[in-house]
Short mmCIF file of C-alpha atoms and ligand atoms in Angstrom, two decimals:
data_model
loop_
_atom_site.label_atom_id
_atom_site.label_comp_id
_atom_site.label_asym_id
_atom_site.label_seq_id
_atom_site.Cartn_x
_atom_site.Cartn_y
_atom_site.Cartn_z
CA UNK G 1 -118.14 33.15 -73.14
CA UNK G 2 -118.07 36.75 -74.35
CA UNK G 3 -119.44 39.24 -71.87
CA UNK G 4 -121.41 42.11 -73.33
CA UNK G 5 -120.52 45.39 -71.65
CA UNK G 6 -123.30 47.99 -71.35
CA UNK G 7 -122.04 51.41 -70.35
CA UNK G 8 -125.05 53.22 -68.89
CA UNK G 9 -125.17 56.68 -67.32
CA UNK G 10 -127.42 56.48 -64.20
CA UNK G 11 -128.38 60.13 -64.71
CA UNK G 12 -129.49 59.57 -68.27
CA UNK G 13 -130.49 55.94 -68.65
CA UNK G 14 -130.31 54.34 -72.09
CA UNK G 15 -133.60 52.38 -71.96
CA UNK G 16 -132.75 50.30 -75.03
CA UNK G 17 -129.51 49.06 -73.52
CA UNK G 18 -131.36 48.31 -70.28
CA UNK G 19 -134.05 46.37 -72.19
CA UNK G 20 -131.33 44.34 -73.91
CA UNK G 21 -129.73 43.49 -70.57
CA UNK G 22 -133.16 42.56 -69.14
CA UNK G 23 -133.70 40.27 -72.14
CA UNK G 24 -130.51 38.38 -71.25
CA UNK G 25 -131.91 37.88 -67.73
CA UNK G 26 -135.28 36.69 -69.02
CA UNK G 27 -133.49 34.17 -71.23
CA UNK G 28 -131.85 32.66 -68.13
CA UNK G 29 -128.54 34.54 -68.45
CA UNK G 30 -126.51 36.46 -65.87
CA UNK G 31 -126.03 40.22 -65.85
CA UNK G 32 -124.03 42.27 -63.32
CA UNK G 33 -125.51 45.66 -62.46
CA UNK G 34 -124.80 48.59 -60.12
CA UNK G 35 -126.78 49.22 -56.94
CA UNK G 36 -126.33 52.01 -54.40
CA UNK G 37 -124.36 49.59 -52.17
CA UNK G 38 -122.17 47.41 -54.39
CA UNK G 39 -122.56 45.74 -57.80
CA UNK G 40 -124.79 42.66 -57.92
CA UNK G 41 -124.54 39.57 -60.12
CA UNK G 42 -128.12 39.09 -61.26
CA UNK G 43 -130.21 36.19 -62.51
CA UNK G 44 -133.96 35.45 -62.64
CA UNK G 45 -134.93 34.77 -58.99
CA UNK G 46 -137.53 32.19 -60.02
CA UNK G 47 -135.09 30.15 -62.12
CA UNK G 48 -133.10 27.47 -60.26
CA UNK G 49 -130.72 27.07 -63.23
CA UNK G 50 -129.85 30.79 -63.13
CA UNK G 51 -129.04 30.47 -59.42
CA UNK G 52 -126.75 27.52 -60.13
CA UNK G 53 -124.98 29.61 -62.77
CA UNK G 54 -124.53 32.43 -60.24
CA UNK G 55 -122.85 30.12 -57.72
CA UNK G 56 -120.62 28.71 -60.45
CA UNK G 57 -119.62 32.12 -61.90
CA UNK G 58 -118.67 33.44 -58.45
CA UNK G 59 -117.11 30.20 -57.23
CA UNK G 60 -119.46 30.49 -54.26
CA UNK G 61 -120.64 27.63 -52.05
CA UNK G 62 -124.27 26.91 -52.95
CA UNK G 63 -125.40 26.82 -49.30
CA UNK G 64 -124.77 30.59 -49.07
CA UNK G 65 -128.13 32.05 -50.16
CA UNK G 66 -128.78 34.95 -52.54
CA UNK G 67 -130.67 38.20 -51.95
CA UNK G 68 -133.64 38.76 -54.25
CA UNK G 69 -134.12 42.31 -55.55
CA UNK G 70 -137.60 43.72 -56.16
CA UNK G 71 -138.72 46.96 -57.84
CA UNK G 72 -141.12 48.02 -55.06
CA UNK G 73 -141.54 46.86 -51.43
CA UNK G 74 -144.99 45.46 -52.33
CA UNK G 75 -143.45 43.22 -54.98
CA UNK G 76 -142.03 41.15 -52.10
CA UNK G 77 -145.55 39.66 -51.81
CA UNK G 78 -144.87 37.47 -54.85
CA UNK G 79 -141.91 35.80 -53.17
CA UNK G 80 -142.14 36.11 -49.38
CA UNK G 81 -144.54 36.28 -46.44
CA UNK G 82 -144.44 39.92 -45.35
CA UNK G 83 -145.47 41.44 -42.01
CA UNK G 84 -146.44 44.70 -40.37
CA UNK G 85 -142.86 45.31 -39.30
CA UNK G 86 -141.63 44.64 -42.84
CA UNK G 87 -143.89 47.41 -44.13
CA UNK G 88 -142.82 49.78 -41.36
CA UNK G 89 -139.20 49.18 -42.38
CA UNK G 90 -140.14 49.57 -46.03
CA UNK G 91 -141.82 52.90 -45.36
CA UNK G 92 -138.74 54.19 -43.55
CA UNK G 93 -135.89 52.73 -45.61
CA UNK G 94 -137.02 51.42 -48.99
CA UNK G 95 -136.01 51.78 -51.71
CA UNK G 96 -132.56 51.72 -50.11
CA UNK G 97 -129.72 49.71 -48.60
CA UNK G 98 -131.79 47.38 -46.39
CA UNK G 99 -132.36 43.63 -46.79
CA UNK G 100 -135.05 41.85 -44.78
CA UNK G 101 -135.15 38.09 -44.18
CA UNK G 102 -138.71 36.75 -44.49
CA UNK G 103 -140.38 33.32 -44.78
CA UNK G 104 -140.17 32.31 -48.43
CA UNK G 105 -142.94 31.38 -50.84
CA UNK G 106 -142.75 28.52 -53.36
CA UNK G 107 -142.08 30.90 -56.27
CA UNK G 108 -138.48 31.09 -55.04
CA UNK G 109 -136.57 27.87 -55.74
CA UNK G 110 -134.65 26.47 -52.77
CA UNK G 111 -131.45 26.76 -54.83
CA UNK G 112 -131.76 30.54 -54.46
CA UNK G 113 -132.12 30.35 -50.67
CA UNK G 114 -129.42 27.72 -50.15
CA UNK G 115 -132.07 25.30 -48.94
CA UNK G 116 -133.44 27.68 -46.25
CA UNK G 117 -137.16 28.30 -45.80
CA UNK G 118 -136.52 32.04 -45.60
CA UNK G 119 -135.58 34.48 -48.34
CA UNK G 120 -133.63 37.75 -48.23
CA UNK G 121 -135.54 40.62 -49.91
CA UNK G 122 -134.15 43.99 -50.94
CA UNK G 123 -135.56 46.91 -52.91
CA UNK G 124 -132.57 48.90 -54.19
CA UNK G 125 -132.73 52.64 -54.88
CA UNK G 126 -130.18 52.82 -57.71
CA UNK G 127 -132.01 53.92 -60.89
CA UNK G 128 -130.24 51.33 -63.08
CA UNK G 129 -131.03 48.50 -60.65
CA UNK G 130 -134.67 49.55 -60.41
CA UNK G 131 -134.98 50.00 -64.18
CA UNK G 132 -133.45 46.58 -64.80
CA UNK G 133 -135.80 44.78 -62.36
CA UNK G 134 -138.80 46.54 -63.91
CA UNK G 135 -137.69 45.71 -67.43
CA UNK G 136 -137.05 42.06 -66.49
CA UNK G 137 -140.54 41.87 -64.97
CA UNK G 138 -139.35 39.47 -62.27
CA UNK G 139 -137.31 39.64 -59.05
CA UNK G 140 -133.57 39.42 -59.61
CA UNK G 141 -131.46 37.17 -57.39
CA UNK G 142 -128.08 38.80 -56.90
CA UNK G 143 -125.12 38.32 -54.63
CA UNK G 144 -122.29 40.84 -54.81
CA UNK G 145 -120.65 40.64 -58.26
CA UNK G 146 -117.18 39.61 -57.10
CA UNK G 147 -115.38 36.29 -57.21
CA UNK G 148 -115.93 34.53 -53.90
CA UNK G 149 -113.20 35.57 -51.45
CA UNK G 150 -112.36 38.93 -53.02
CA UNK G 151 -113.78 42.26 -51.83
CA UNK G 152 -117.25 43.24 -53.05
CA UNK G 153 -117.15 45.39 -56.20
CA UNK G 154 -117.94 49.07 -55.75
CA UNK G 155 -116.82 50.07 -59.28
CA UNK G 156 -117.55 48.76 -62.77
CA UNK G 157 -113.88 47.95 -63.30
CA UNK G 158 -113.90 45.62 -60.26
CA UNK G 159 -116.71 43.57 -61.83
CA UNK G 160 -115.01 43.46 -65.22
CA UNK G 161 -111.82 42.26 -63.61
CA UNK G 162 -113.54 39.48 -61.63
CA UNK G 163 -116.28 38.28 -63.99
CA UNK G 164 -115.46 39.13 -67.63
CA UNK G 165 -115.79 35.95 -69.68
CA UNK G 166 -117.82 34.22 -66.95
CA UNK G 167 -121.24 35.92 -67.36
CA UNK G 168 -123.47 37.22 -70.18
CA UNK G 169 -123.44 40.92 -69.45
CA UNK G 170 -122.07 43.69 -67.24
CA UNK G 171 -123.77 47.05 -66.85
CA UNK G 172 -121.10 49.58 -65.97
CA UNK G 173 -122.91 52.43 -64.25
CA UNK G 174 -119.96 54.03 -62.49
CA UNK G 175 -119.08 54.02 -58.79
CA UNK G 176 -121.51 52.84 -56.11
CA UNK G 177 -122.66 55.60 -53.78
CA UNK G 178 -122.34 53.71 -50.48
CA UNK G 179 -119.63 51.16 -51.23
CA UNK G 180 -120.57 48.60 -48.52
CA UNK G 181 -123.27 45.93 -48.83
CA UNK G 182 -126.78 46.45 -47.46
CA UNK G 183 -127.82 46.12 -43.84
CA UNK G 184 -129.45 42.70 -43.28
CA UNK G 185 -132.10 42.13 -40.61
CA UNK G 186 -134.13 39.14 -39.59
CA UNK G 187 -137.54 39.86 -38.09
CA UNK G 188 -139.23 38.16 -35.18
CA UNK G 189 -142.50 40.05 -34.77
CA UNK G 190 -141.47 43.65 -34.03
CA UNK G 191 -137.95 42.62 -32.99
CA UNK G 192 -135.10 42.87 -35.48
CA UNK G 193 -131.80 41.00 -35.33
CA UNK G 194 -129.03 42.75 -37.22
CA UNK G 195 -127.19 40.07 -39.21
CA UNK G 196 -124.99 42.37 -41.30
CA UNK G 197 -124.44 46.07 -40.54
CA UNK G 198 -124.62 48.57 -43.39
CA UNK G 199 -125.64 52.14 -44.14
CA UNK G 200 -128.97 51.69 -42.33
CA UNK G 201 -127.59 51.71 -38.79
CA UNK G 202 -128.83 49.89 -35.68
CA UNK G 203 -129.95 53.26 -34.27
CA UNK G 204 -132.00 53.98 -37.39
CA UNK G 205 -133.63 50.54 -37.14
CA UNK G 206 -134.48 51.19 -33.48
CA UNK G 207 -136.65 54.11 -34.55
CA UNK G 208 -138.94 51.68 -36.38
CA UNK G 209 -138.61 48.29 -34.66
CA UNK G 210 -139.63 47.70 -31.05
CA UNK G 211 -136.18 46.33 -30.27
CA UNK G 212 -132.97 45.64 -32.16
CA UNK G 213 -130.20 43.22 -31.25
CA UNK G 214 -126.88 42.80 -33.00
CA UNK G 215 -125.95 39.20 -33.84
CA UNK G 216 -122.73 38.34 -31.98
CA UNK G 217 -121.03 37.24 -35.23
CA UNK G 218 -121.15 40.87 -36.45
CA UNK G 219 -118.26 41.76 -34.16
CA UNK G 220 -116.95 38.45 -32.78
CA UNK G 221 -115.43 35.40 -34.42
CA UNK G 222 -117.84 32.45 -34.57
CA UNK G 223 -116.98 29.75 -32.07
CA UNK G 224 -116.01 26.43 -33.60
CA UNK G 225 -119.12 24.36 -34.42
CA UNK G 226 -121.38 27.37 -33.77
CA UNK G 227 -124.34 27.48 -36.16
CA UNK G 228 -124.43 30.95 -37.77
CA UNK G 229 -127.69 32.94 -38.04
CA UNK G 230 -126.75 33.74 -41.61
CA UNK G 231 -124.76 31.27 -43.74
CA UNK G 232 -122.57 34.13 -44.99
CA UNK G 233 -121.18 34.60 -41.49
CA UNK G 234 -119.18 31.42 -41.59
CA UNK G 235 -117.19 32.31 -44.67
CA UNK G 236 -114.07 34.42 -44.54
CA UNK G 237 -115.09 37.07 -47.07
CA UNK G 238 -113.14 40.08 -48.27
CA UNK G 239 -109.72 38.57 -47.68
CA UNK G 240 -106.69 40.45 -48.99
CA UNK G 241 -103.68 38.39 -50.12
CA UNK G 242 -101.27 39.80 -47.52
CA UNK G 243 -102.16 39.54 -43.82
CA UNK G 244 -104.17 42.52 -42.63
CA UNK G 245 -103.57 43.90 -39.13
CA UNK G 246 -105.96 46.41 -37.57
CA UNK G 247 -104.43 49.03 -35.30
CA UNK G 248 -106.16 50.28 -32.17
CA UNK G 249 -104.97 52.88 -29.69
CA UNK G 250 -104.22 56.55 -29.31
CA UNK G 251 -104.15 58.38 -32.69
CA UNK G 252 -100.65 59.86 -32.27
CA UNK G 253 -99.19 56.58 -31.09
CA UNK G 254 -100.71 54.68 -34.00
CA UNK G 255 -99.35 57.27 -36.45
CA UNK G 256 -95.87 57.04 -34.99
CA UNK G 257 -96.11 53.22 -35.16
CA UNK G 258 -96.97 53.50 -38.87
CA UNK G 259 -94.05 55.87 -39.41
CA UNK G 260 -91.68 53.33 -37.86
CA UNK G 261 -93.33 50.43 -39.74
CA UNK G 262 -92.54 52.07 -43.09
CA UNK G 263 -88.85 51.96 -42.20
CA UNK G 264 -88.90 48.46 -40.75
CA UNK G 265 -90.91 46.44 -43.25
CA UNK G 266 -92.54 46.33 -46.69
CA UNK G 267 -95.97 47.38 -45.50
CA UNK G 268 -99.07 48.74 -47.20
CA UNK G 269 -101.02 51.27 -45.14
CA UNK G 270 -104.66 52.29 -45.32
CA UNK G 271 -104.43 55.66 -43.62
CA UNK G 272 -106.58 58.69 -42.85
CA UNK G 273 -106.21 61.75 -45.14
CA UNK G 274 -104.75 63.87 -42.35
CA UNK G 275 -101.94 61.31 -41.84
CA UNK G 276 -100.64 61.33 -45.43
CA UNK G 277 -98.30 64.28 -44.88
CA UNK G 278 -96.44 62.37 -42.14
CA UNK G 279 -95.97 59.12 -44.09
CA UNK G 280 -94.10 58.12 -47.25
CA UNK G 281 -96.30 57.86 -50.34
CA UNK G 282 -95.17 54.40 -51.34
CA UNK G 283 -97.88 51.74 -50.70
CA UNK G 284 -99.94 54.38 -48.92
CA UNK G 285 -103.72 54.42 -49.51
CA UNK G 286 -105.82 57.35 -48.34
CA UNK G 287 -109.26 56.12 -47.19
CA UNK G 288 -110.68 59.51 -46.19
CA UNK G 289 -110.61 61.71 -43.11
CA UNK G 290 -110.81 60.10 -39.65
CA UNK G 291 -114.27 61.50 -38.92
CA UNK G 292 -115.61 60.91 -42.45
CA UNK G 293 -116.99 57.38 -42.19
CA UNK G 294 -119.12 57.87 -45.32
CA UNK G 295 -116.03 58.35 -47.48
CA UNK G 296 -114.24 55.49 -45.73
CA UNK G 297 -117.20 53.20 -46.51
CA UNK G 298 -117.18 54.25 -50.14
CA UNK G 299 -113.41 53.71 -50.41
CA UNK G 300 -112.87 50.54 -48.39
CA UNK G 301 -113.29 47.80 -51.01
CA UNK G 302 -111.32 49.72 -53.65
CA UNK G 303 -108.60 50.26 -51.07
CA UNK G 304 -108.44 46.54 -50.26
CA UNK G 305 -108.19 45.68 -53.96
CA UNK G 306 -105.49 48.32 -54.41
CA UNK G 307 -103.63 46.90 -51.41
CA UNK G 308 -103.59 43.50 -53.12
CA UNK G 309 -102.05 45.04 -56.23
CA UNK G 310 -99.36 46.84 -54.24
CA UNK G 311 -97.75 43.65 -53.05
CA UNK G 312 -96.71 44.60 -49.52
CA UNK G 313 -95.82 41.86 -47.03
CA UNK G 314 -98.36 43.13 -44.51
CA UNK G 315 -101.28 45.56 -44.59
CA UNK G 316 -102.13 47.96 -41.76
CA UNK G 317 -105.46 49.73 -41.31
CA UNK G 318 -107.14 51.58 -38.46
CA UNK G 319 -109.66 49.70 -36.35
CA UNK G 320 -112.95 51.56 -36.98
CA UNK G 321 -115.32 52.61 -34.20
CA UNK G 322 -118.34 50.37 -33.62
CA UNK G 323 -120.93 53.17 -33.54
CA UNK G 324 -123.20 54.17 -36.45
CA UNK G 325 -121.76 53.46 -39.91
CA UNK G 326 -118.51 52.56 -38.12
CA UNK G 327 -120.01 49.17 -37.24
CA UNK G 328 -120.32 48.27 -40.94
CA UNK G 329 -116.68 49.22 -41.57
CA UNK G 330 -115.62 47.38 -38.41
CA UNK G 331 -117.50 44.22 -39.47
CA UNK G 332 -115.89 44.12 -42.97
CA UNK G 333 -112.39 44.91 -41.74
CA UNK G 334 -112.37 42.61 -38.73
CA UNK G 335 -113.30 39.70 -41.01
CA UNK G 336 -110.80 40.66 -43.71
CA UNK G 337 -108.19 40.74 -40.91
CA UNK G 338 -109.37 37.39 -39.50
CA UNK G 339 -109.81 39.29 -36.19
CA UNK G 340 -106.17 40.37 -35.94
CA UNK G 341 -106.07 43.56 -33.87
CA UNK G 342 -102.89 45.14 -32.53
CA UNK G 343 -103.33 47.47 -29.55
CA UNK G 344 -100.54 49.96 -30.15
CA UNK G 345 -98.70 51.30 -27.13
CA UNK G 346 -95.96 53.95 -27.05
CA UNK G 347 -92.68 52.84 -28.67
CA UNK G 348 -94.02 49.47 -29.79
CA UNK G 349 -91.89 48.21 -32.65
CA UNK G 350 -93.39 46.86 -35.86
CA UNK G 351 -92.97 43.11 -36.42
O1 TXA Q 1 -125.94 45.31 -50.84
C1 TXA Q 1 -126.15 44.11 -51.00
O2 TXA Q 1 -126.82 43.44 -50.19
C2 TXA Q 1 -125.59 43.45 -52.25
C3 TXA Q 1 -126.29 44.05 -53.46
C4 TXA Q 1 -125.91 43.39 -54.75
O3 TXA Q 1 -127.67 44.01 -53.25
N1 TXA Q 1 -125.73 42.03 -52.22
C5 TXA Q 1 -124.99 41.24 -51.40
O4 TXA Q 1 -125.22 39.88 -51.54
O5 TXA Q 1 -124.18 41.67 -50.62
P1 TXA Q 1 -124.29 38.76 -50.94
O6 TXA Q 1 -124.79 37.50 -51.52
O7 TXA Q 1 -122.88 39.07 -51.20
O8 TXA Q 1 -124.60 38.74 -49.42
C6 TXA Q 1 -125.84 38.26 -48.97
C7 TXA Q 1 -125.76 37.80 -47.56
C8 TXA Q 1 -124.97 36.52 -47.39
O9 TXA Q 1 -124.12 36.67 -46.28
C9 TXA Q 1 -126.04 35.48 -47.12
O10 TXA Q 1 -125.56 34.46 -46.27
C10 TXA Q 1 -127.13 36.30 -46.46
O11 TXA Q 1 -127.10 37.52 -47.13
N2 TXA Q 1 -128.46 35.72 -46.66
C11 TXA Q 1 -129.12 35.57 -47.83
N3 TXA Q 1 -130.30 34.93 -47.64
C12 TXA Q 1 -130.39 34.68 -46.32
C13 TXA Q 1 -131.37 34.05 -45.49
N4 TXA Q 1 -132.47 33.54 -46.00
N5 TXA Q 1 -131.12 33.99 -44.15
C14 TXA Q 1 -129.99 34.50 -43.63
N6 TXA Q 1 -129.02 35.10 -44.36
C15 TXA Q 1 -129.22 35.19 -45.69
MG1 MG Q 2 -120.86 39.08 -51.15
#
């Protein structure tokens, strides 16, 4: 299949190109598009066949449900049973990087929801995403536009690399602002359970919801046979080819460990900007300053892809904090590392 590439400037949207891409969606085709979080692989959310094509193009298990994207928070009414808390969240955070799990309506085929009776709804803020949903005139079901098992795509080139030849169109709209997938919450009255942390933090949610709890699987490995709250939790996403080890401990000790590691083994390092002057440049990836979690979020998935290309035997990265946006970084990295954390102590030697 030839994939049509639409290069669209989000600041100056080519409406004709967008209409052409929307036409592909209306005809049952698949089009990848940028959002403020990561790129999505879109299909008509009311079309079971389109959903099947999405699972096939990504190589994704079909019991892992898709998020449906709507142009306005009110448009959720056509697909889900909303609530007072949903609208409070919408008022505070939509359009934006928040996904809410709601009881589904029959307009959404069960193929889209992986057989669940709930549906994940998100109203993205990216102008291309919004324009595309409006032009299509229907909600767009879209998982992240990566091949299953590789990091989510935060740049057009990531999508082209993973999905060219497998889908009908790709809208390249440049780099995604946030770089990590949306926050996902499940509502129970005025209580919210955080299923996936993102740029809308638990603290921000607490300002709107009566109470917020963080699902244990956000930070801990699922116990064997444990039934996950979200099907996505059971899959090992975002896995780099080489083993990834997360380093915890005092900043100076971790830096000196990295210095020694570069002499002892063929390692790739995801380091903070302020560390680059102390380390050799080979297989060294700068993810931003230690305190700058926003830049680290934006860089993470590119850095993991770059690490795969660099072909080291092992990858080291810092264990992020679990507060604020740190929790979203922590959640992605701890899973990519299959929960491998090394607590660095003085004079510890690399493996
Ligand atoms: O930022 C994002 O959310 C991006 C952009 C494209 O919008 N999308 C995204 O989709 O990350 P995806 O498919 O990669 O992740 C969706 C997650 C999966 O872990 C899935 O299991 C969960 O949402 N999910 C979807 N529907 C659900 C439901 N009804 N109940 C619980 N979890 C659900
Ligand atoms: Mg994904």
